[in-house]
CSV table of C-alpha atoms in Angstrom, one decimal:
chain,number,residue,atom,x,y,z
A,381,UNK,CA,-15.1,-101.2,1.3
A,382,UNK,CA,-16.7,-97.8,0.3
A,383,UNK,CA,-15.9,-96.4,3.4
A,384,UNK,CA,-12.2,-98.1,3.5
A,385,UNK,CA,-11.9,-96.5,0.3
A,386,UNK,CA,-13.4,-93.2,1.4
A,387,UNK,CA,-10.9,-93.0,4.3
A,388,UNK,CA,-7.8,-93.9,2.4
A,389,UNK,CA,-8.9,-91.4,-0.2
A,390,UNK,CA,-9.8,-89.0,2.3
A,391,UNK,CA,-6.4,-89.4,4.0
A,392,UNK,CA,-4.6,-88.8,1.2
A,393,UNK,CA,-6.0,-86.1,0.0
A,394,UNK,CA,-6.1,-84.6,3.6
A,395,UNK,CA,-2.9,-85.5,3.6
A,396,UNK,CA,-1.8,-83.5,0.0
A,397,UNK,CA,-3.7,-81.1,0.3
A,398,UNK,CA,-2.5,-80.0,4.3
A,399,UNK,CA,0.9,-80.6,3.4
A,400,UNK,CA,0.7,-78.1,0.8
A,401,UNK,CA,-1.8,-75.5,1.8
A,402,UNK,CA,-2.7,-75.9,5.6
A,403,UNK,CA,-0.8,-75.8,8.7
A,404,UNK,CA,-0.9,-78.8,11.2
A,405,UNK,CA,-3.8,-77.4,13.1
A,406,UNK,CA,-6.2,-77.1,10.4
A,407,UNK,CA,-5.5,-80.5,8.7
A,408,UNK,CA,-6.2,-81.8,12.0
A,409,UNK,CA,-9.6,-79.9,12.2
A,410,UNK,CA,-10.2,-80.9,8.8
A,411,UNK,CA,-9.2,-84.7,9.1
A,412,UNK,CA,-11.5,-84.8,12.5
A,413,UNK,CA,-14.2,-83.3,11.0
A,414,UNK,CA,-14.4,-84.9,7.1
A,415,UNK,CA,-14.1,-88.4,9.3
A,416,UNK,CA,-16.8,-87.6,11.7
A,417,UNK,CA,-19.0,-86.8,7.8
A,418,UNK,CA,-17.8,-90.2,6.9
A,419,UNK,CA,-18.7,-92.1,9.5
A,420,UNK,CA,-22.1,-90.9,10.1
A,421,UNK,CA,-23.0,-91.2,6.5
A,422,UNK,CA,-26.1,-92.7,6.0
A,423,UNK,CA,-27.9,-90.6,3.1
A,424,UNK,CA,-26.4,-91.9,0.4
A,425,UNK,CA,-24.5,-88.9,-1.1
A,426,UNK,CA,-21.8,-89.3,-2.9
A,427,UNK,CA,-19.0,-88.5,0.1
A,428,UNK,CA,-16.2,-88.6,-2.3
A,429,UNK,CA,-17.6,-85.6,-4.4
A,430,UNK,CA,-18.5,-83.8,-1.7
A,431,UNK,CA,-14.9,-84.2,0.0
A,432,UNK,CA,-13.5,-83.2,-3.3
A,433,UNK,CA,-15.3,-80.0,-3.2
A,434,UNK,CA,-15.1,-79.0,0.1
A,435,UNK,CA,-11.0,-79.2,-0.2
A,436,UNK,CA,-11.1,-77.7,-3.3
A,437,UNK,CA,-13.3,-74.9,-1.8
A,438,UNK,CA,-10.6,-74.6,1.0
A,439,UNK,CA,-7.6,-74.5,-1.8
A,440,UNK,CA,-8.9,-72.3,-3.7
A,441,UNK,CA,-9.6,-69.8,-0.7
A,442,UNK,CA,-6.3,-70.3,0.4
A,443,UNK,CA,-5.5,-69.5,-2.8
A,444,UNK,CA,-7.4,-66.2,-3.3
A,445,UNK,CA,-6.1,-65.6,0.7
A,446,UNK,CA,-2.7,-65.9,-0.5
A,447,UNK,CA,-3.1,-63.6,-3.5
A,448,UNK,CA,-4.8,-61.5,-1.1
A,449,UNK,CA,-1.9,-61.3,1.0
A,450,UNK,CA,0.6,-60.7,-2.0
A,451,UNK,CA,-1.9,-57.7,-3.4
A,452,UNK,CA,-1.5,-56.2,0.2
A,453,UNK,CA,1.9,-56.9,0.8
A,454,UNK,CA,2.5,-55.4,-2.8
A,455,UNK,CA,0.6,-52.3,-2.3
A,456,UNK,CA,1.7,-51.8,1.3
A,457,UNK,CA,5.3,-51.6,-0.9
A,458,UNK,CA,4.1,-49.3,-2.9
A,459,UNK,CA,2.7,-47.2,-0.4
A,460,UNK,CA,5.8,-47.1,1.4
A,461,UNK,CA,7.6,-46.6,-1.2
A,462,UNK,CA,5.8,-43.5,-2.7
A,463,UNK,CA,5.8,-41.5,0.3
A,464,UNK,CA,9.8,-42.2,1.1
A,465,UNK,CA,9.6,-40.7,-2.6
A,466,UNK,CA,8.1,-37.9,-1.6
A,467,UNK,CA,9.7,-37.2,1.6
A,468,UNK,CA,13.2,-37.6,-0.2
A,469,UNK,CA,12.0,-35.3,-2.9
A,470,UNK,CA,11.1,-32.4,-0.5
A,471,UNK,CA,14.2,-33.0,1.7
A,472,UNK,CA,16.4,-32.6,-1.1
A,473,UNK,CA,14.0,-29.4,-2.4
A,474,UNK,CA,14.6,-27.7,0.8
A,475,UNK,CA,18.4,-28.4,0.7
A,476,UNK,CA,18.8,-27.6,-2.7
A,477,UNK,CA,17.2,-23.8,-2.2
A,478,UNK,CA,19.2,-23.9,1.4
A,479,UNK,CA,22.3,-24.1,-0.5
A,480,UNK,CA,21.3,-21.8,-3.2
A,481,UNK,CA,20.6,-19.2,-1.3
A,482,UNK,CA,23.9,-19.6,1.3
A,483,UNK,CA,25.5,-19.6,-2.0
A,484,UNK,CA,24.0,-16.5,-3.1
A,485,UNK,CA,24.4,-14.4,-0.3
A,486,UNK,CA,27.8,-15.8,0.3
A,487,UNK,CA,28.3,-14.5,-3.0
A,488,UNK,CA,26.8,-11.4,-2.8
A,489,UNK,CA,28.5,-10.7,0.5
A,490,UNK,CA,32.0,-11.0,-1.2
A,491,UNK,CA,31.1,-8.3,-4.1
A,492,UNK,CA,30.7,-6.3,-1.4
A,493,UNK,CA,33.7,-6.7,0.3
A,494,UNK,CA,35.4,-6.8,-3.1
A,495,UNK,CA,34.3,-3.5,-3.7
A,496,UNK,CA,34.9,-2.3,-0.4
A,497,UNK,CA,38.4,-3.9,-0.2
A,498,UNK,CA,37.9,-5.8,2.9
A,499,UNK,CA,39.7,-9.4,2.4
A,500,UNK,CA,37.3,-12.6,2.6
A,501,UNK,CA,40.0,-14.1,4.5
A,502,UNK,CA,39.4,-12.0,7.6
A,503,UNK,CA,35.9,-14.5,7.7
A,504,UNK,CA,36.7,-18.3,8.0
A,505,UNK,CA,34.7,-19.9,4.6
A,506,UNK,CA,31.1,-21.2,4.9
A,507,UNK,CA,29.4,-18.7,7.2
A,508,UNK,CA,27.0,-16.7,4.9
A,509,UNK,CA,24.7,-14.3,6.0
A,510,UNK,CA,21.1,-15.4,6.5
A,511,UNK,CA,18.4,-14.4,8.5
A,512,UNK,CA,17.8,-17.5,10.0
A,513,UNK,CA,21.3,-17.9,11.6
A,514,UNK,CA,21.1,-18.0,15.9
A,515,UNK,CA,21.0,-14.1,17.4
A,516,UNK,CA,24.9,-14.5,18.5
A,517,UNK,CA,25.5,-14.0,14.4
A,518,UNK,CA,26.0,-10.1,13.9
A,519,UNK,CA,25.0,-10.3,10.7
A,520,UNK,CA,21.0,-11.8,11.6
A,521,UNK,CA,20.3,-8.3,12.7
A,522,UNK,CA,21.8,-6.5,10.0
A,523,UNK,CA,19.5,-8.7,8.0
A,524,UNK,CA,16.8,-8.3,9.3
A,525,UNK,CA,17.0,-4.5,9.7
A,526,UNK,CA,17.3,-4.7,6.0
A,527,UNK,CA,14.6,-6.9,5.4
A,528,UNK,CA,12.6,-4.4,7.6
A,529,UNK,CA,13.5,-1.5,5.6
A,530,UNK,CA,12.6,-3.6,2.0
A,531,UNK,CA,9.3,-4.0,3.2
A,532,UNK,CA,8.7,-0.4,4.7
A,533,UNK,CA,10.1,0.8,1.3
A,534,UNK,CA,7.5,-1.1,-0.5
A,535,UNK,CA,4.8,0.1,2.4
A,536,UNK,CA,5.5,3.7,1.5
A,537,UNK,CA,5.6,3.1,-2.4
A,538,UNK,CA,2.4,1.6,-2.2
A,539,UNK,CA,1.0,4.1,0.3
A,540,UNK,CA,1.8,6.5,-2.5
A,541,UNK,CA,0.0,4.8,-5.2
A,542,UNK,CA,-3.3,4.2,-3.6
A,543,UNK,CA,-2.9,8.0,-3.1
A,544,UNK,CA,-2.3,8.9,-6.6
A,545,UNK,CA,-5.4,6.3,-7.5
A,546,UNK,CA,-7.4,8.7,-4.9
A,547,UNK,CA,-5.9,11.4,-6.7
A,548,UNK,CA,-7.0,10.5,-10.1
A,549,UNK,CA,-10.5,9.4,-9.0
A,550,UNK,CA,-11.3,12.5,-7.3
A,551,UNK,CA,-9.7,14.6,-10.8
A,552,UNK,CA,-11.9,12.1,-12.3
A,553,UNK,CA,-15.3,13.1,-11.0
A,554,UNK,CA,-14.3,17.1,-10.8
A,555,UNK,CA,-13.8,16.7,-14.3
A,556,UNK,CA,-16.7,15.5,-14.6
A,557,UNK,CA,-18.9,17.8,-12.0
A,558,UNK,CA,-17.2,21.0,-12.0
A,559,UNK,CA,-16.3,24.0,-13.9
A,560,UNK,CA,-12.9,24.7,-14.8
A,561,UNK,CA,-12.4,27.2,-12.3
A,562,UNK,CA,-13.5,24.6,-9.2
A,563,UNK,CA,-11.2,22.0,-11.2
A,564,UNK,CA,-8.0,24.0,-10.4
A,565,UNK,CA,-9.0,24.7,-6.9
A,566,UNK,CA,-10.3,21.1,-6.2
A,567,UNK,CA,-6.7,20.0,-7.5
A,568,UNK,CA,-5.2,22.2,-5.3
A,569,UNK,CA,-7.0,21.0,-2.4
A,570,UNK,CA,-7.3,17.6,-2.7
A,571,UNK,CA,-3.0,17.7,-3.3
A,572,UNK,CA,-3.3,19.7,0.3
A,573,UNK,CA,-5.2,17.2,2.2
A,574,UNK,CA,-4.1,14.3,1.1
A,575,UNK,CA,-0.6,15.2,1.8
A,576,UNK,CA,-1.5,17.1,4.7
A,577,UNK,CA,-3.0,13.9,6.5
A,578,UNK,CA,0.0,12.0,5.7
A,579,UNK,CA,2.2,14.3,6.9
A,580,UNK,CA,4.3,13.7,3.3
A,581,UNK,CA,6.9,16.4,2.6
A,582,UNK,CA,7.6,16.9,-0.8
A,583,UNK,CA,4.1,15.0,-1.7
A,584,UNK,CA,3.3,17.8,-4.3
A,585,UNK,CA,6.1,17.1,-6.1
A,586,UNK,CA,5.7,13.4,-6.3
A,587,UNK,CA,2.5,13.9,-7.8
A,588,UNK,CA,3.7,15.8,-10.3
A,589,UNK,CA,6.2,13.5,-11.1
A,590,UNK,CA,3.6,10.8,-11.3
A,591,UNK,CA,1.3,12.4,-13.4
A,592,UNK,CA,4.6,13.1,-15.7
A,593,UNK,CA,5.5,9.6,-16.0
A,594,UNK,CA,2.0,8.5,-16.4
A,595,UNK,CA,0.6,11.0,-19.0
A,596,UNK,CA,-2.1,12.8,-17.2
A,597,UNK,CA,-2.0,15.7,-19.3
A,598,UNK,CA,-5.5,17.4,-18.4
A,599,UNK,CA,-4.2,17.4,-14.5
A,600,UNK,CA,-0.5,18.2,-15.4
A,601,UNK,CA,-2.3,21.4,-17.1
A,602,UNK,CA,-4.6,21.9,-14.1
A,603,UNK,CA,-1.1,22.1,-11.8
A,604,UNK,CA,0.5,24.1,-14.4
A,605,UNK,CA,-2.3,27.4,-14.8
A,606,UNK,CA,-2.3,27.0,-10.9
A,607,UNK,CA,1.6,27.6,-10.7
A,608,UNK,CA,1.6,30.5,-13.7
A,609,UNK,CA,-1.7,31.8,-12.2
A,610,UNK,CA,0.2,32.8,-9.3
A,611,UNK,CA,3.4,34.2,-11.4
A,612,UNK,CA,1.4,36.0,-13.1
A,613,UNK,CA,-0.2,37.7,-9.7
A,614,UNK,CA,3.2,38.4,-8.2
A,615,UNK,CA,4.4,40.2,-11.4
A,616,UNK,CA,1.4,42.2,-11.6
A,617,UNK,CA,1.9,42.4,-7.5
A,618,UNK,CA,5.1,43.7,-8.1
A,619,UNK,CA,4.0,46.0,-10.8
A,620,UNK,CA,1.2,48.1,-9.0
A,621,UNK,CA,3.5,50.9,-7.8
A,622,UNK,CA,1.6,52.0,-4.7
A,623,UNK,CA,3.3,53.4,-1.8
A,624,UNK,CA,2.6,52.2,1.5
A,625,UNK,CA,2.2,53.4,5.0
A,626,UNK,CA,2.3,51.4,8.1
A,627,UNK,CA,2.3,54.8,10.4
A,628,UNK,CA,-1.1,54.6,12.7
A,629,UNK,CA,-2.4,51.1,11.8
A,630,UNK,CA,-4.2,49.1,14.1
A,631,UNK,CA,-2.2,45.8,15.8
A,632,UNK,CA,-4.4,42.6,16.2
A,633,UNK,CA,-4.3,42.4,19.9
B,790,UNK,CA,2.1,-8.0,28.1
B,791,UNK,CA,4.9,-5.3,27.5
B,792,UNK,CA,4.6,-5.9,24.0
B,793,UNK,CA,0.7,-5.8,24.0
B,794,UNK,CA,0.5,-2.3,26.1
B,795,UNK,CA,3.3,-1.1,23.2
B,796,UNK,CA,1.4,-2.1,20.5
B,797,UNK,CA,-2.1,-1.0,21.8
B,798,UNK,CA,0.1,2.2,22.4
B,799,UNK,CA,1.3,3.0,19.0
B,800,UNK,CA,-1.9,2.3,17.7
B,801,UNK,CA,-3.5,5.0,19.8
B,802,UNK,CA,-0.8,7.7,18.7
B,803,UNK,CA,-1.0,6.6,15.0
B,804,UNK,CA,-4.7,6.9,15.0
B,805,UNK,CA,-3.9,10.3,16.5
B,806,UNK,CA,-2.0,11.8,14.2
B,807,UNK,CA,-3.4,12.1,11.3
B,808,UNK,CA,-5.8,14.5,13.1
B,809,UNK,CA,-3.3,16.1,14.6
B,810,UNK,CA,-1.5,16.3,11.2
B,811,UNK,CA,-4.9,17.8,9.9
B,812,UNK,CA,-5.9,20.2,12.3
B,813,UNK,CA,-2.6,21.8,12.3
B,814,UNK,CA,-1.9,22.4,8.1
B,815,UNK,CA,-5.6,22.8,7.3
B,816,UNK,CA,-5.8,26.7,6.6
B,817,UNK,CA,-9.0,29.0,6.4
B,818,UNK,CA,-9.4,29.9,3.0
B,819,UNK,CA,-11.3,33.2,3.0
B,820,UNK,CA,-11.9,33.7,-0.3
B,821,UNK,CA,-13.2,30.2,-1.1
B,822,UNK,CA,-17.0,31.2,-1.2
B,823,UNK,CA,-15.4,33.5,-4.5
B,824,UNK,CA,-14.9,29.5,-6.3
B,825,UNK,CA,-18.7,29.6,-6.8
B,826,UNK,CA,-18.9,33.3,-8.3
B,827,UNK,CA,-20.2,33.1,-11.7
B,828,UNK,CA,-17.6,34.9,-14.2
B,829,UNK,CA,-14.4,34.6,-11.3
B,830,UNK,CA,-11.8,32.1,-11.4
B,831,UNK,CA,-10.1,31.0,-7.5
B,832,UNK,CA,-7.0,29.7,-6.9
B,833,UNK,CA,-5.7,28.1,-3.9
B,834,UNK,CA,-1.9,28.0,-3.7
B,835,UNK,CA,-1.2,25.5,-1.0
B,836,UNK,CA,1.8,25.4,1.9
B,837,UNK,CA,2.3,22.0,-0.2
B,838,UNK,CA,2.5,23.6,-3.6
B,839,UNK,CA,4.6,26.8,-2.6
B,840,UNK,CA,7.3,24.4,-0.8
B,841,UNK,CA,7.4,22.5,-4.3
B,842,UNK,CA,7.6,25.4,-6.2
B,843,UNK,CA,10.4,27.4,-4.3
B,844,UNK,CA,13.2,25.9,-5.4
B,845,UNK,CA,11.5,26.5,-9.0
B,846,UNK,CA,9.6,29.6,-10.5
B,847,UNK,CA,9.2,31.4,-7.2
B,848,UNK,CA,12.8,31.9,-6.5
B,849,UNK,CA,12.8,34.5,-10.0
B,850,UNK,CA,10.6,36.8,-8.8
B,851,UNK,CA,12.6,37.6,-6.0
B,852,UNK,CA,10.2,40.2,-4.6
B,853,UNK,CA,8.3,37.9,-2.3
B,854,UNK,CA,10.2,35.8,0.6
B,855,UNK,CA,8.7,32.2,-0.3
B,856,UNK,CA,10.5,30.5,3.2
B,857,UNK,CA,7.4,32.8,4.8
B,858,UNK,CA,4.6,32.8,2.8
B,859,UNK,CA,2.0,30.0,4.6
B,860,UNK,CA,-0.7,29.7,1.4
B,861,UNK,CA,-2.0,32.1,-1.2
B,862,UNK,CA,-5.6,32.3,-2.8
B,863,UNK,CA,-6.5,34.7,-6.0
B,864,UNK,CA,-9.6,35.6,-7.2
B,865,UNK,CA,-10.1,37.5,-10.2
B,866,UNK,CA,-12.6,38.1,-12.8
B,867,UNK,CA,-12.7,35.5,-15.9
B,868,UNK,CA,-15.1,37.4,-17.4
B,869,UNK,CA,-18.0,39.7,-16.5
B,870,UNK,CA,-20.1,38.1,-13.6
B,871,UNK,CA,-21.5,38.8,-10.1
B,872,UNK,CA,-19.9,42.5,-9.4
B,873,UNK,CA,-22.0,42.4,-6.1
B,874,UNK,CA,-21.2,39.3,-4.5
B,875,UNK,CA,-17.8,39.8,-5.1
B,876,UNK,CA,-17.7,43.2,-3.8
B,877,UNK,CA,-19.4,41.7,-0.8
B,878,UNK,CA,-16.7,39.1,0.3
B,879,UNK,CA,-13.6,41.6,-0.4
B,880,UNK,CA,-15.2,44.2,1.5
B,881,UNK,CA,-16.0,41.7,4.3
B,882,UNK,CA,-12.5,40.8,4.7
B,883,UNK,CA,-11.0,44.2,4.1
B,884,UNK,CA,-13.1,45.6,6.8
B,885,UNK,CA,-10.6,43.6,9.1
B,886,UNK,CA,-7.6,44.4,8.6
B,887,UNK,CA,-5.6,47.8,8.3
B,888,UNK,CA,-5.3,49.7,4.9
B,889,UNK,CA,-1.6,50.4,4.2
B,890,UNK,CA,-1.8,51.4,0.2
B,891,UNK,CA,-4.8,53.2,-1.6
B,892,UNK,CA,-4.3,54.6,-5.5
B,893,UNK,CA,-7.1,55.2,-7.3
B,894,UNK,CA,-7.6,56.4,-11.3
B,895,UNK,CA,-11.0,56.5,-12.7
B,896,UNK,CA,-12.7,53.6,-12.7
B,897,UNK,CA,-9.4,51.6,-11.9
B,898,UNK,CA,-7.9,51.8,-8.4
B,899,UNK,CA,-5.8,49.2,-6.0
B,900,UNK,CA,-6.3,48.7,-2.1
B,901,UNK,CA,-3.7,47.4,0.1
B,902,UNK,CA,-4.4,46.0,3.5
B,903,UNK,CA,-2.7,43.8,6.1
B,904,UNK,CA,-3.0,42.8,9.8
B,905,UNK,CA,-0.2,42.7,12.0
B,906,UNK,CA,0.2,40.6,15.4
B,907,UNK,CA,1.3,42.9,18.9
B,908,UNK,CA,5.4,41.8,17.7
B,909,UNK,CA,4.6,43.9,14.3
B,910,UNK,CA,4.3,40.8,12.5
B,911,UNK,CA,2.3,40.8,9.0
B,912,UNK,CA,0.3,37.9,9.1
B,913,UNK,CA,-2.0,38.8,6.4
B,914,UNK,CA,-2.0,41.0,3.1
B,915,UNK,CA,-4.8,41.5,1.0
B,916,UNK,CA,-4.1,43.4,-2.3
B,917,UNK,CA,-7.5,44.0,-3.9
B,918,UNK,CA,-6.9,45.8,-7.8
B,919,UNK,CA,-10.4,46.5,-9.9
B,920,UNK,CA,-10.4,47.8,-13.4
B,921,UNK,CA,-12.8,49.6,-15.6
B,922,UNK,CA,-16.8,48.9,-15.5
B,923,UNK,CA,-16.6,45.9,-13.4
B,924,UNK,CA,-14.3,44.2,-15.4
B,925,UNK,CA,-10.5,42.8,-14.9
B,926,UNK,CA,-10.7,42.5,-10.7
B,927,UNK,CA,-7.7,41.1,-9.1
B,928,UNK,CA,-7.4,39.7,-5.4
B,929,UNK,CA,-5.0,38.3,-3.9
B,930,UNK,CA,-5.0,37.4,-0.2
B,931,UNK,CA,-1.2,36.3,1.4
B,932,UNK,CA,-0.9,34.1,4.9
B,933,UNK,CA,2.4,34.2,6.4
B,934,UNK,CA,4.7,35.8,8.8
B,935,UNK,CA,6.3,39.2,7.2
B,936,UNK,CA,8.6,41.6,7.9
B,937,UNK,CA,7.2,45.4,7.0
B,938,UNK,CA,10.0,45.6,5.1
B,939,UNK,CA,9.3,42.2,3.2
B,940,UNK,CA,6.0,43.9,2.6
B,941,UNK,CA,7.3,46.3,1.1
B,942,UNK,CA,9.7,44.6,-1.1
B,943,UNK,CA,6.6,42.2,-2.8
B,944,UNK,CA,5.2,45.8,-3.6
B,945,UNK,CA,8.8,47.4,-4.8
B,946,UNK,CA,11.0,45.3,-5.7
């Protein structure tokens, strides 16, 4: 009768329980194995607790696997969906500058022509200049020639500061060590060799200008008692009234 | 490769020229040892600083052709100093070139000296003035290619 009951109970509860949670294969397993328990029972423990257990141990961790699979499931969603996000975001980023830009040079293309008086109509709408266009577009090399030309501009400009920061350092130090009549010499030098090495027509003159614009008086005045210095020498030059004779002079052979 | 060899190429000739650059506008300054004269004040006027300053304060004085003039350096006295030395270096260089112009009054006096190439070129002109007791000396020493005639005219304009 126990074990009648046992079975029956067991049945049924194999029965719920599979029906609900476990697929046909494990309630078989189950069923086979809980009955083989049953039949062998001779130890006196009470089978129905234990049954009741051991299925409620394999609900519940059906339970927690099912929760399981919904967290995964839930985060593999999220996942998914963050970097589509982020993709999305940086497509539209790129497209969004893309057009700004066509939009802009496209723009600044027809001030030019406005001013120039050609017609936009001559160019069928849409093609804006752009570095990036294939080689057969005229105007890629036009841009990059001017591209080229930016960045030797800015080579040059910059070439010309780090000289006039050579410049000042060197003034810096002759102020420094030197008496006033090595400063003006030492100006005068350093101007020449810098400029000389460079090759940089007109180099003098940019200094000048530089230390113009950027207040630096005490070399300004340096360059200036250079340039009357030698004013002063030509007038006085010009004032010696001496006559001169080139009859019977030696030639440097 | 084409473009290696070019590049490797253009590297070698821009390493070169700054030497080249160098060695061709670096001039011999002859009266530089004067810069450390006690009581005498040198100035260098470079090829740089005269091509800046020809389309400025040079052009007024009319009496020198600035197009031709290479560099300039002065030395003159600041105030009483090392008569000797300085004696030494203007009579060094003097002694190689040709004297063209000689006054002399008292104590004061002016020597004028130049050196001309085989095509009666003046490459150099030295113009050495002293004043009274070692005071008030004036040198000035001119690189470039002259004329006699353009000599003449710095002199008597």
């Amino acid at each position: 009768m126990e074990k009648d009951l046992n079975e029956r109970q067991l049945d049924r509860l194999v029965r719920d329980w599979s029906d609900d949670l476990l697929g046909p294969d494990i309630d078989k397993q189950i069923s086979d194995s809980l009955m083989d328990f049953v039949d062998n029972d001779d130890t006196g423990i009470d089978v129905d607790e234990l049954i009741d257990s051991h299925i409620h141990h394999l609900a519940m961790e059906e339970s927690m696997s099912r929760r399981h699979k919904w967290k995964i499931f839930i985060s593999s969603v999220a996942a998914v969906s963050a970097v589509i996000f982020i993709v999305a975001s940086i497509y539209l980023a790129e497209n969004d500058n893309s057009a700004r830009s066509r939009k802009e040079t496209f723009t600044a293309e027809n001030q030019v022509k406005e001013k120039s008086g050609i017609s936009n109509s001559a160019k069928p709408a849409g093609i804006a200049v752009s570095c990036n266009q294939t080689p057969a577009q005229p105007n890629r090399k036009k841009c990059q020639a001017e591209k080229a030309k930016e960045t030797k501009t800015a080579s040059t400009e910059q070439n010309l500061i780090e000289t006039i920061a050579e410049i000042n350092a060197g003034l810096a130090d002759m102020v420094d060590n030197a008496n006033e009549g090595l400063n003006m010499i030492n100006v005068s030098l350093l101007t020449e060799n810098l400029f000389s090495d460079t090759g940089h027509l007109g180099g003098y003159e940019r200094i000048r200008d530089e230390y113009s614009s950027r207040q630096h008086t005490e070399e300004m005045q340096n360059l200036n008692i250079i340039e009357a210095n030698l004013i002063n020498v030509l007038y006085e030059i010009r004032n010696l009234d001496i006559d001169l004779n080139f009859d019977n002079i030696k030639t440097e052979i | 490769m084409i473009r290696l060899l070019t590049c490797v190429l253009m590297l070698f000739v821009l390493g070169l020229s700054p030497a080249f650059a160098q060695s061709e506008t670096q001039p011999e300054l002859r009266l530089r040892q004067g810069s450390s004269l006690e009581g005498f004040d040198y100035t260098y006027i470079s090829p740089w600083m005269l091509k800046s300053m020809r389309q400025k304060d040079l052009t007024e004085l009319k009496n020198i052709p600035v197009d031709k003039v290479h560099h300039i350096e002065i030395l003159k006295t600041k105030v009483n100093g090392n008569y000797e030395s300085f004696k030494h270096i203007i009579n060094q260089l003097s002694d190689e070139m040709n004297l063209i112009g000689y006054n002399r009054d008292g104590d004061k006096g002016v020597k004028i000296c130049v050196e001309i190439s085989p095509v009666e070129v003046v490459k150099r002109i030295l113009v050495i003035k002293w004043g009274s007791n070692g005071a008030e000396h004036l040198v000035t020493y001119i690189v470039g290619d002259f004329t006699q005639e353009e000599v003449n005219n710095i002199f008597h304009f």
